[in-house]
Short mmCIF file of C-alpha atoms in Angstrom, two decimals:
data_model
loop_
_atom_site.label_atom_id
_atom_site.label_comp_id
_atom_site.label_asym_id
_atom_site.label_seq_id
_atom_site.Cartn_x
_atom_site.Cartn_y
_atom_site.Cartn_z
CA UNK A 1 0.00 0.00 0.00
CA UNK A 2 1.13 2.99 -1.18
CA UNK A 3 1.55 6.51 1.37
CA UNK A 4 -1.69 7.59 -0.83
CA UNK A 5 -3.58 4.62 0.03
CA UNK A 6 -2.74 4.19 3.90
CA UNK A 7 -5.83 5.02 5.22
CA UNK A 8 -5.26 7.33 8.38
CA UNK A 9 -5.48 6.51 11.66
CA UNK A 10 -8.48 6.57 13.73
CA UNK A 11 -10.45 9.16 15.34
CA UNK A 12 -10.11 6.60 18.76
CA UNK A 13 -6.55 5.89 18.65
CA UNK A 14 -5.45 10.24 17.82
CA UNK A 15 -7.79 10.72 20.99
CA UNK A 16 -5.90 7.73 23.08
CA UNK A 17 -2.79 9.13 22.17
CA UNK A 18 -3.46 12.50 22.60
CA UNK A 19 -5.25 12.02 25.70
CA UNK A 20 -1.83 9.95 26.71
CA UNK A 21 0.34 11.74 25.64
CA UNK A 22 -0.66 14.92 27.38
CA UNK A 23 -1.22 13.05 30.75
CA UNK A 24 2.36 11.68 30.31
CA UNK A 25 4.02 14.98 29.90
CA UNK A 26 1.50 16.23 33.03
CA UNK A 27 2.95 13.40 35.10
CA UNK A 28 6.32 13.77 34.11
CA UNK A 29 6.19 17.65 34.99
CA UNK A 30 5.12 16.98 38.26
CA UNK A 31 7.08 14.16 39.13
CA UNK A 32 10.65 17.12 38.14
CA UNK A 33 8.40 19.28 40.47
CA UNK A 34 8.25 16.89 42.93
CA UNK A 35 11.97 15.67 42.78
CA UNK A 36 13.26 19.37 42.68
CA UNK A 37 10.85 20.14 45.56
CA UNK A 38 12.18 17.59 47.83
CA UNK A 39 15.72 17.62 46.79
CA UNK A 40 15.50 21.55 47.35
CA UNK A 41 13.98 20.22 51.09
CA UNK A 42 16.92 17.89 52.16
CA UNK A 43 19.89 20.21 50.43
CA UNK A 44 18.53 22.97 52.93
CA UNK A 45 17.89 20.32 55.56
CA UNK A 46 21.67 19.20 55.21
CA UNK A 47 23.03 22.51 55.06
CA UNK A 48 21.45 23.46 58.00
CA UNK A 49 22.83 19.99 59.87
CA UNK A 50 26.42 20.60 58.43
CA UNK A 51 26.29 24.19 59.52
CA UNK A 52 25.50 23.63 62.98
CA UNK A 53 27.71 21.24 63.08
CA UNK A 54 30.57 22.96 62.08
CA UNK A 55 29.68 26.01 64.13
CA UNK A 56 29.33 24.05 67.33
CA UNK A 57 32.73 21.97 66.54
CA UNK A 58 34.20 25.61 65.70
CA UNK A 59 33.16 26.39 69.24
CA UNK A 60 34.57 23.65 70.72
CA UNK A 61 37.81 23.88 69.37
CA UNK A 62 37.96 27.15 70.78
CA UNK A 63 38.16 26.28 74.10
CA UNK A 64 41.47 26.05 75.22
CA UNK A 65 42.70 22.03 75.17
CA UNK A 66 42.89 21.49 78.92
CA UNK A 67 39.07 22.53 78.85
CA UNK A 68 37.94 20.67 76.59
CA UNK A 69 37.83 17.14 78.49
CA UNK A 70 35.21 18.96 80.44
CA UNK A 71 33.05 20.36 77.52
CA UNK A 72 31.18 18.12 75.45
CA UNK A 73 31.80 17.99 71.66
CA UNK A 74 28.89 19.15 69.89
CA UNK A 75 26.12 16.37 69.11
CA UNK A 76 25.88 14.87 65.57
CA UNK A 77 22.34 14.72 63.66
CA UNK A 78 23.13 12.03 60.80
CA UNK A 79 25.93 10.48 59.39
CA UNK A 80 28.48 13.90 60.41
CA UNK A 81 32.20 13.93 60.13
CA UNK A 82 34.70 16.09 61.10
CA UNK A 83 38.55 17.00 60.72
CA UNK A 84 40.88 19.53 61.02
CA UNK A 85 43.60 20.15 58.22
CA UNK A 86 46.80 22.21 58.49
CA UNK A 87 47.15 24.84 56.38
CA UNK A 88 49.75 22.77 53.96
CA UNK A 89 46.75 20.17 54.06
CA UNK A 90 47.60 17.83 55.73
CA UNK A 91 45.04 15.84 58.16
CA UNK A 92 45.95 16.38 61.54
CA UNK A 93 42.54 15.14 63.35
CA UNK A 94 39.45 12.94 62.14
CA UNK A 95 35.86 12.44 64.45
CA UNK A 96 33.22 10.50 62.45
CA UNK A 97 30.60 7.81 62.92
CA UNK A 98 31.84 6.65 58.84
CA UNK A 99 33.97 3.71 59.24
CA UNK A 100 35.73 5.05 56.16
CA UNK A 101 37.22 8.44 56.32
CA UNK A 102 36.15 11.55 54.39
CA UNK A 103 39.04 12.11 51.54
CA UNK A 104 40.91 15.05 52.72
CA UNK A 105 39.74 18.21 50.56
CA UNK A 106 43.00 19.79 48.60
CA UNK A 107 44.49 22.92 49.83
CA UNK A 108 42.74 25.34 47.27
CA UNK A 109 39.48 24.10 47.78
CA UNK A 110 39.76 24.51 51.71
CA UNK A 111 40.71 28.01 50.87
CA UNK A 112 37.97 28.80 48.11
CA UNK A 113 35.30 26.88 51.04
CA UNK A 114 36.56 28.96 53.78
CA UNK A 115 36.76 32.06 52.13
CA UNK A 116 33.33 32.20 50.34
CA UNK A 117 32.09 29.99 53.58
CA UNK A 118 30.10 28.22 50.92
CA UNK A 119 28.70 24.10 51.60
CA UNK A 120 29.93 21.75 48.69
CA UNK A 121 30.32 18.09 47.81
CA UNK A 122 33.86 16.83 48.59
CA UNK A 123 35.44 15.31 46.34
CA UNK A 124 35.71 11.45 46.29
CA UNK A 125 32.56 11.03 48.93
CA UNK A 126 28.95 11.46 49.22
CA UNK A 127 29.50 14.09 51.74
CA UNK A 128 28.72 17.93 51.63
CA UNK A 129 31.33 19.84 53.36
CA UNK A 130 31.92 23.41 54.71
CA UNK A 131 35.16 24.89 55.86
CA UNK A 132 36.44 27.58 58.38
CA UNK A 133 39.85 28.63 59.43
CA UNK A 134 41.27 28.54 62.63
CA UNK A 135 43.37 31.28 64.31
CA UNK A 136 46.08 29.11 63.72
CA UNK A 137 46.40 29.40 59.77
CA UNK A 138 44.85 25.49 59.62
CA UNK A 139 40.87 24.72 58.75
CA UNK A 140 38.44 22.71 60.50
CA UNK A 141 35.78 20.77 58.07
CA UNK A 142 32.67 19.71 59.04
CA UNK A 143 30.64 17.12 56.93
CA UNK A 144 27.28 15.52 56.58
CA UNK A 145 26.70 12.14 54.46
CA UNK A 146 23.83 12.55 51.80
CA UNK A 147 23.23 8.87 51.47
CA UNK A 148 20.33 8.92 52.84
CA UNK A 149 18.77 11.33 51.14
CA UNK A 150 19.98 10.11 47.66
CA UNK A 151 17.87 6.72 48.56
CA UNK A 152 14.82 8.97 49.46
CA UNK A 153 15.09 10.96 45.93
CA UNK A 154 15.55 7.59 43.93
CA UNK A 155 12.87 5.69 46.04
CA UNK A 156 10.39 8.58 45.16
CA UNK A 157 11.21 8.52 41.20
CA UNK A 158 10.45 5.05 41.40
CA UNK A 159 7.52 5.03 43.12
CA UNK A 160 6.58 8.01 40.99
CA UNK A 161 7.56 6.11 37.86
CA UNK A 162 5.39 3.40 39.07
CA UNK A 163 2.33 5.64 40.23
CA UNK A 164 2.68 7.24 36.40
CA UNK A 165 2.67 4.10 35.02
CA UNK A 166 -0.18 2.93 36.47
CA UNK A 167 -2.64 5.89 36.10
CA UNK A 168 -1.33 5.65 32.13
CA UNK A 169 -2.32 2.32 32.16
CA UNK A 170 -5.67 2.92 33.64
CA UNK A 171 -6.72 5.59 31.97
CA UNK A 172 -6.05 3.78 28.38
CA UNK A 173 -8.06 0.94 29.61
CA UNK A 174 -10.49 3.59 30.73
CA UNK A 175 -10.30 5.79 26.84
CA UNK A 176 -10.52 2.91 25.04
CA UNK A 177 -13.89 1.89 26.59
CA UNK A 178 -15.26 5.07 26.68
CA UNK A 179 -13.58 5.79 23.13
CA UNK A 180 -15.79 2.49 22.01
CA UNK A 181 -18.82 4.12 23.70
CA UNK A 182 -18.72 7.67 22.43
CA UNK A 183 -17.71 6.44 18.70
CA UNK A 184 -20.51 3.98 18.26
CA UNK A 185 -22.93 6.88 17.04
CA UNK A 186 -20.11 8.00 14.19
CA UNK A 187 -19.40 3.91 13.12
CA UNK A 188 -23.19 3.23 13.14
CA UNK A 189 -23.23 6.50 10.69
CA UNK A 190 -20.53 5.14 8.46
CA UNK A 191 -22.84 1.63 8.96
CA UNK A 192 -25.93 3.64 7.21
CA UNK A 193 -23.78 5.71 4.70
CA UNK A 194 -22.40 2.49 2.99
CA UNK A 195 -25.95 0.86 3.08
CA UNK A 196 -27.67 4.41 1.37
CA UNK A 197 -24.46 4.50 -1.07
CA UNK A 198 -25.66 0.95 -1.90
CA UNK A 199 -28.95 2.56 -2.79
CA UNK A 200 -30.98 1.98 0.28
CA UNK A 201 -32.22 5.00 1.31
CA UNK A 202 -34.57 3.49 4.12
CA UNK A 203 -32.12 3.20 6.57
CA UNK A 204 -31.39 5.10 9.78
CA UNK A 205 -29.47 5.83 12.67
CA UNK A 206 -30.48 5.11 15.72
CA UNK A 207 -30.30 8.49 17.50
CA UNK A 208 -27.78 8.43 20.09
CA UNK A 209 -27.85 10.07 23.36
CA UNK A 210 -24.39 9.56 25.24
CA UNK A 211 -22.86 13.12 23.95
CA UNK A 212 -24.54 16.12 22.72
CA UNK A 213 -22.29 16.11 19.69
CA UNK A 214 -23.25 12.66 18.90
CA UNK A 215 -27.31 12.70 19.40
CA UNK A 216 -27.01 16.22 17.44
CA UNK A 217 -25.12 14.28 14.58
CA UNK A 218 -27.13 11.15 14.25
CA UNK A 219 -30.40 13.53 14.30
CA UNK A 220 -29.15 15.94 11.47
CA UNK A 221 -27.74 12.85 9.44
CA UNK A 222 -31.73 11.16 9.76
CA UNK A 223 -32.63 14.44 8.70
CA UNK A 224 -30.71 14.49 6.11
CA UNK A 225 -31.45 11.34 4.77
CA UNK A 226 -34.65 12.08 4.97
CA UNK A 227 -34.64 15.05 2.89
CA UNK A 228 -32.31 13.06 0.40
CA UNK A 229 -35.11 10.57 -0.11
CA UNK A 230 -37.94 12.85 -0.42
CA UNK A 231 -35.87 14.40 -3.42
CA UNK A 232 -35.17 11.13 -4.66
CA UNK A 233 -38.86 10.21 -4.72
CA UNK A 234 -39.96 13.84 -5.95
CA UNK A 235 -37.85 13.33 -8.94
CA UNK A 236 -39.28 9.93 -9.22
CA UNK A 237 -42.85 11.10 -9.25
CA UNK A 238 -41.40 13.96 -11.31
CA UNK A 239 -39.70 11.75 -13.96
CA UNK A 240 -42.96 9.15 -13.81
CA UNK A 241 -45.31 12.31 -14.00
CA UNK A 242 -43.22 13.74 -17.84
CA UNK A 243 -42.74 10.12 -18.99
CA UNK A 244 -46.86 10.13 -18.65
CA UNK A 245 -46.99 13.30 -19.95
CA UNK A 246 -45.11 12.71 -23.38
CA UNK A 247 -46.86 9.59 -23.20
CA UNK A 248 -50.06 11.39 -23.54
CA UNK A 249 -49.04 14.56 -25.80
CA UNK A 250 -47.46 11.88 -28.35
CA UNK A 251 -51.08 10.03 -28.05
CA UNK A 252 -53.03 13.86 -28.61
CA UNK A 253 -50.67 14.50 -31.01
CA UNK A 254 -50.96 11.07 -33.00
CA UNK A 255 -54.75 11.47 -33.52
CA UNK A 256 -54.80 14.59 -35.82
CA UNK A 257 -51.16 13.46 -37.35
CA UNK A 258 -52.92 10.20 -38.51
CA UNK A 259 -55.97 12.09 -39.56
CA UNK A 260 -53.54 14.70 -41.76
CA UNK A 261 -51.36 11.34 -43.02
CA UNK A 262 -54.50 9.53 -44.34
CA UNK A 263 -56.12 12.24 -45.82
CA UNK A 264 -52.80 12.91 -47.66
CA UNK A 265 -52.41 9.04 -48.57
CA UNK A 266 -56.31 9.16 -50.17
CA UNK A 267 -55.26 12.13 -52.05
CA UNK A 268 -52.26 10.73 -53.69
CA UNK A 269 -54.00 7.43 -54.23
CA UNK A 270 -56.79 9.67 -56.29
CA UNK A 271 -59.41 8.93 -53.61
CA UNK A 272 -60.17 12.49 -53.21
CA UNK A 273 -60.66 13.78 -57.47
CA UNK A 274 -64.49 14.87 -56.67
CA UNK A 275 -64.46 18.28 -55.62
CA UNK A 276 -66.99 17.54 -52.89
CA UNK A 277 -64.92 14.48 -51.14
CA UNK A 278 -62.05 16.91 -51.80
CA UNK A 279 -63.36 20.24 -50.03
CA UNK A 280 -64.24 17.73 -47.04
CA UNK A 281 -61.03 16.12 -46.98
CA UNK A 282 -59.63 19.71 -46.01
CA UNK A 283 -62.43 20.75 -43.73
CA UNK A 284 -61.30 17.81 -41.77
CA UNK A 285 -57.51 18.54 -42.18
CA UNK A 286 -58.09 22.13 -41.28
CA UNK A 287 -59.67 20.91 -38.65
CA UNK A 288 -56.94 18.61 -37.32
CA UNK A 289 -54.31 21.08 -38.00
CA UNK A 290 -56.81 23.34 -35.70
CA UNK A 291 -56.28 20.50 -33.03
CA UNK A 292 -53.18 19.88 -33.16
CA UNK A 293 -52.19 23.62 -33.01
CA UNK A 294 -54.15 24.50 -30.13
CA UNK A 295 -52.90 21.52 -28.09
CA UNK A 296 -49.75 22.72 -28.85
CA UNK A 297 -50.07 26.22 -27.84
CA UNK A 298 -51.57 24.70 -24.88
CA UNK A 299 -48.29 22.74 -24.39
CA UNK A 300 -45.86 25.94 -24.59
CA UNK A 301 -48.05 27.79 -22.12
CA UNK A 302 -47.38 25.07 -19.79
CA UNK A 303 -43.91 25.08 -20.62
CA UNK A 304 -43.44 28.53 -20.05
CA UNK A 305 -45.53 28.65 -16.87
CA UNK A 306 -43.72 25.61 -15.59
CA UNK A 307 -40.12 27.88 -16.37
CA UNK A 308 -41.78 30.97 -14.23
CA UNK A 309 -41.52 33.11 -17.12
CA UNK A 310 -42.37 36.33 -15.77
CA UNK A 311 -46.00 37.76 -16.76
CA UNK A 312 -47.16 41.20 -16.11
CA UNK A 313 -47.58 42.08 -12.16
CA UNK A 314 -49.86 44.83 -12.26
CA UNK A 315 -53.29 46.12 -10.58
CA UNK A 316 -56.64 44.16 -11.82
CA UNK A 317 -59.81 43.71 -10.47
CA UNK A 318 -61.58 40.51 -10.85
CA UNK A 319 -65.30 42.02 -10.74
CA UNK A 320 -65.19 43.26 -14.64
CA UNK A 321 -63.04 40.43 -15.51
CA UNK A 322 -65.69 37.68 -14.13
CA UNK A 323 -68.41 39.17 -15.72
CA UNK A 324 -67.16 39.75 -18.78
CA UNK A 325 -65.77 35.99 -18.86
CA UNK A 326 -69.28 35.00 -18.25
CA UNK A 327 -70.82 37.46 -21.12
CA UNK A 328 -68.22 35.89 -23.45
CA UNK A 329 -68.79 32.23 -22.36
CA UNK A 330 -72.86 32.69 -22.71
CA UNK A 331 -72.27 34.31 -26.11
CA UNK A 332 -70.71 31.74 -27.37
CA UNK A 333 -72.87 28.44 -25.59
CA UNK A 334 -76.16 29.92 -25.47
CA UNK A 335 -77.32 26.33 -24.66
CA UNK A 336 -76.27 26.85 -21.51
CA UNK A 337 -77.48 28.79 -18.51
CA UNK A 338 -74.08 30.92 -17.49
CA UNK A 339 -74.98 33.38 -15.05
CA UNK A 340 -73.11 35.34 -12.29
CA UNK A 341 -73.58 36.91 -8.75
CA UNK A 342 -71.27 40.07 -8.72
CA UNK A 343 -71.58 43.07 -6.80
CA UNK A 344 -70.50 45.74 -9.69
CA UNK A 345 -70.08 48.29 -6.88
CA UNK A 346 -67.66 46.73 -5.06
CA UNK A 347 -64.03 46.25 -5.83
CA UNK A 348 -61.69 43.17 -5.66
CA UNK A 349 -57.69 43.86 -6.32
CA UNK A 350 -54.83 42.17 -7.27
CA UNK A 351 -52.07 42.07 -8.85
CA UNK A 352 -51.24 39.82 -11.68
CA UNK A 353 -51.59 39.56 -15.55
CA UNK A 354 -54.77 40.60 -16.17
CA UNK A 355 -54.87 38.31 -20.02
CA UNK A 356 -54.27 35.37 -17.56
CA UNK A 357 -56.46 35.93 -14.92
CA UNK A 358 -59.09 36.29 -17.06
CA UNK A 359 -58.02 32.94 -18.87
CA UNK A 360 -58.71 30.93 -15.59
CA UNK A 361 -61.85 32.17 -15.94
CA UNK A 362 -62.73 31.55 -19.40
CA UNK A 363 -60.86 27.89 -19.02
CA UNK A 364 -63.26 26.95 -15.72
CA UNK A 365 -66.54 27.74 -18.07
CA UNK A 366 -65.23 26.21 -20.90
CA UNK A 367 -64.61 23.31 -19.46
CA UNK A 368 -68.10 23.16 -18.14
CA UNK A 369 -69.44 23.49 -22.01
CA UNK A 370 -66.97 20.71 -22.74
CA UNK A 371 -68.09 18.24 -20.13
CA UNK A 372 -71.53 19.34 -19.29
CA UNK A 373 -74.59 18.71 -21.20
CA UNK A 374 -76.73 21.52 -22.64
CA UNK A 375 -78.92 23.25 -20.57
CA UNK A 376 -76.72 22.83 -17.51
CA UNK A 377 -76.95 25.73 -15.11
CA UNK A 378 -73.61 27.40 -13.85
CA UNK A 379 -73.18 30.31 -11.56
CA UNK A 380 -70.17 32.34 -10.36
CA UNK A 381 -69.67 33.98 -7.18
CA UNK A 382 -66.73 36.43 -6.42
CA UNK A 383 -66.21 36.97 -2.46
CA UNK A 384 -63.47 38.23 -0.53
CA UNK A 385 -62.10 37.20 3.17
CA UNK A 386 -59.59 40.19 3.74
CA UNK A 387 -56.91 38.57 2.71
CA UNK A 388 -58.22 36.55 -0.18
CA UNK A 389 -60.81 36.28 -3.39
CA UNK A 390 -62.42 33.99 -3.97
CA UNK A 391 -64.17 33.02 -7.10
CA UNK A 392 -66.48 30.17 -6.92
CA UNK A 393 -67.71 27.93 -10.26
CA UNK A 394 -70.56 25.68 -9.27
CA UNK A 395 -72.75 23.85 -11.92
CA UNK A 396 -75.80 21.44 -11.45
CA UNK A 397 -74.14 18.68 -14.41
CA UNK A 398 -72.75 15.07 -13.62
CA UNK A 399 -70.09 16.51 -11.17
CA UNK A 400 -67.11 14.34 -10.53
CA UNK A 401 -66.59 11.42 -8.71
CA UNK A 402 -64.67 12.99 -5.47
CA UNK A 403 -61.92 10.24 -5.37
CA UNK A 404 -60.65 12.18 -8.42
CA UNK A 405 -61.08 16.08 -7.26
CA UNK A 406 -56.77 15.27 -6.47
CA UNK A 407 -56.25 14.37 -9.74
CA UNK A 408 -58.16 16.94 -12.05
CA UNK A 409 -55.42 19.32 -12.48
CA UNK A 410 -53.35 17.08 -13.88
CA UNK A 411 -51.81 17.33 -17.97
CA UNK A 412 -54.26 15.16 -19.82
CA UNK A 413 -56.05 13.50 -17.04
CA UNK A 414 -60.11 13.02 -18.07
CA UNK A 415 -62.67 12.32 -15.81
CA UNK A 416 -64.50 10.45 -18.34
CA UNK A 417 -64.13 8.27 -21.26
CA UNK A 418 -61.27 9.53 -23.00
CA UNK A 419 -63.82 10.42 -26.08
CA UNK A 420 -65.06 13.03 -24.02
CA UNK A 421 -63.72 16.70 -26.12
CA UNK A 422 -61.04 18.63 -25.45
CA UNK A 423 -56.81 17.93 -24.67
CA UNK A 424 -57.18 17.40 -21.36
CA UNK A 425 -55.07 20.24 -20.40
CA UNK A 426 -57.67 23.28 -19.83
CA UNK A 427 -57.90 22.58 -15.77
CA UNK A 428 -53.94 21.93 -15.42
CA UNK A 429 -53.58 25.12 -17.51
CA UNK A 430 -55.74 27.14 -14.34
CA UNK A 431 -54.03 25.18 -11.79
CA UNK A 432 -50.60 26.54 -13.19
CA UNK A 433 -52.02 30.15 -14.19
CA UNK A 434 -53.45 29.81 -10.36
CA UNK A 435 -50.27 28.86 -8.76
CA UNK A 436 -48.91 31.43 -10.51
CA UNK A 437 -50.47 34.17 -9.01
CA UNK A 438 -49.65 32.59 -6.09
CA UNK A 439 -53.40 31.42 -5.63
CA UNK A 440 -54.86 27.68 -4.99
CA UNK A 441 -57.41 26.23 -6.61
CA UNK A 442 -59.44 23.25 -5.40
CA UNK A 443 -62.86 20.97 -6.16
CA UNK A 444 -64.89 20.97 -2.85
CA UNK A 445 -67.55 18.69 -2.43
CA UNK A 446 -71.15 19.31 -2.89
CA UNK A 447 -74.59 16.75 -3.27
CA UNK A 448 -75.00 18.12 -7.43
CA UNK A 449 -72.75 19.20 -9.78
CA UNK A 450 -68.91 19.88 -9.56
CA UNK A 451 -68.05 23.28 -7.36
CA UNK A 452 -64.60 24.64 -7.98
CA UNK A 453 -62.65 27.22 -5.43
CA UNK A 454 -60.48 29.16 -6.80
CA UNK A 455 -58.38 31.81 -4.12
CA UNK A 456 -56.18 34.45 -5.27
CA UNK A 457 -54.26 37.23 -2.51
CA UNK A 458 -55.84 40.04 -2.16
CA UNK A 459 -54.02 43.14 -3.20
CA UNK A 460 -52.48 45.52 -0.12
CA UNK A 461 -52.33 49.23 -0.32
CA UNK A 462 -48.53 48.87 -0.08
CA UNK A 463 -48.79 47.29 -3.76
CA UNK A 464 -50.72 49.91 -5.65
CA UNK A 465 -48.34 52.07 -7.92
CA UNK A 466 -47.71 55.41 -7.48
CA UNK A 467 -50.67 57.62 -9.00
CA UNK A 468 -53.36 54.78 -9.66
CA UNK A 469 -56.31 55.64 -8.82
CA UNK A 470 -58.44 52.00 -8.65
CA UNK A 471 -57.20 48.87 -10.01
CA UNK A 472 -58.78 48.31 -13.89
#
């Protein structure tokens, strides 16, 4: 494996060794602290020793020598020696509980000691010595062994050693199970991760709650997830829903393409020579080319609405607009009863494309001449809520059945037998216009007929332009 390849290492062992690591250098800091601390303690401790010493033996000496029989020598407080040295250097006396005798320190040294009265190890020994001169040109030395203490200081590195190593060991046994604990949130996520990168999107993490970093990861990584496959189905439905769509335009658009191909087939064959046959021939391709031209137009309106090209955005109000849809739409199906309740006095605002929102409209009663029978009553309501208005479009024909009022707005879909006129596209061409305008547009139930709801936002002071008067 190359450098490239070597995976790194894991989140558990950087945190074991980290973890370690610092603890080690924390132990190891204050086991110097310690060892300085306490060899600080018995230096002092044996200075002090070694100059008492020395001062009481200094004492002593001074006494003249038939006194000193009578005088005790000054008492010794751990392993002490003492000696006096000429001033050539040569050892001329020796007291000591050692069995073996301190080294006798040169001549410069005794001078350097006694001149800068300073306490330091003699040569040769584990002693610390201090010197003073005597009114006779020679130097008394007095000496304390620092044995002892040396096996103190090692004793407590060991047993410091030994307390570090222990708490290290502990607390890796102690990180590693923790460690095991705390990570099983982030390996049950890389668990899930491989199983959705597989293509499962149904799995999950259980939602941890040891850390807050670890129930806060494992719920935004379900949340994510989820999200994920609610786009994945979206563009499921979304790819199902245009495969069905192309599906159907092909089949709208096969119907007057096979009309136009066979007329053109009988006319080359010489099928169509009489003038009468002929002239019918085109009504009928006219009349396919018709078809085919307003489905589509149909089809680039959705496409455009479905882009969000931008329409106009300006004051209208949907009073005139309603009842002049309804004029139009009598006008043209006088077999059926097309009538409106409109207050002309009052006003109802807002802002959109006023060629549009009178095509939702026009679409609505169309589509009640296209799937009504004649004579079939419709009226249409325009109310407002404050914040809304609302046109309603309710007829007394066959209605429709209300396990389909979901699926009305949809490109091609027909209630009926699919020999019932028109594209299919007139109520998915409102829904869009609807949505739009920001609006919503539903079928509500009622006991005759089919009643459609369609609400638009009412338009606020804050959006009338400058200098208008009334909305038109």
């Amino acid at each position: 494996m190359t450098t490239a390849e070597r995976p790194p290492r894991s989140l558990r062992t950087k945190l074991v060794v980290t973890v370690l690591t610092a603890t080690s250098i924390g132990l190891a800091a204050a086991l110097v602290i310690t060892i300085v601390g306490v060899h600080s303690f018995m230096r002092s401790r044996l200075e002090k020793q070694v100059t008492d010493y020395l001062t009481g033996l200094s004492d002593y000496l001074a006494i003249p020598a038939e006194a000193r029989k009578l005088a005790p020598r000054p008492p010794q407080r751990g392993v002490c020696a003492a000696m006096i040295v000429t001033s050539s250097g040569q050892l001329e006396q020796y007291w000591g509980t050692q069995p073996a005798k301190v080294p006798t320190p040169p001549a410069d040294l005794l001078r350097s000691m006694a001149a800068d009265g300073t306490i330091v190890p003699l040569p040769g020994s584990t002693f610390l010595g201090m010197a003073r001169q005597l009114p006779d040109g020679g130097y008394v030395v007095g000496a304390v062994s620092t044995e002892d203490y040396d096996q103190i200081a090692r004793r407590i590195v060991f047993a410091g050693c030994l307390v570090a190593l222990f708490v290290l060991t502990v607390l890796a046994l102690v990180l590693l199970q923790l460690s095991k604990r705390w990570l099983r949130p982030l390996e049950s996520v890389v668990g899930t991760a491989r199983s959705i990168a597989d293509g499962d999107l149904s799995q999950r993490v259980e939602v941890a709650d040891s850390t807050f970093e670890a129930y806060s990861l494992t719920r935004s990584f379900n949340t994510m997830v989820s999200r994920l496959q609610e786009s994945f189905d979206l563009s499921e439905c979304a790819e199902l829903r245009l495969r069905r769509f192309v599906a159907a335009a092909g089949h709208e658009l096969r119907t007057p393409l096979s009309a136009i191909s066979g007329y053109a087939q009988l006319a080359q064959l010489g099928a169509l020579d009489e003038p009468e046959k002929f002239h019918a021939a085109m009504r009928r391709v006219g009349g396919e080319t018709k078809r085919m031209t307003a489905l589509i137009d149909e089809l680039l309106l959705l496409a455009e609405l479905d882009r969000g090209r931008p329409s106009e955005a300006e004051p209208v109000d949907l009073g005139p607009l309603c009842v002049d849809a309804v004029h139009d739409a009598q006008a043209a199906a006088p077999e059926w009863e097309l009538r409106h309740d409109i207050d002309p006095r009052r006003q109802y605002p807002v802002v959109g494309d006023a060629f549009r929102l009178r095509q939702i409209v026009t679409n609505l009663l169309a589509n009640i001449r296209a799937h009504t029978p004649k004579g079939t009553k419709a009226q249409v309501w325009l109310s407002t809520t404050g914040t809304e208005h609302v046109i309603d479009i309710l007829d007394d024909g066959p209605g429709i059945d209300p396990a389909l009022h979901e699926r009305v707005f949809e490109p091609f879909f027909r209630a009926g037998p699919q020999r019932t006129p028109g594209s299919g596209l007139g109520l998915s061409i409102v829904a869009e216009l609807v949505h739009h305008h920001d609006g919503a547009i539903r079928v509500l139930p009622t006991d005759t007929g089919c009643w459609i709801r369609v609400s638009l936002p009412a338009m606020t002071m804050t959006e009338l332009p400058a200098g208008a008067d009334s909305p038109v």
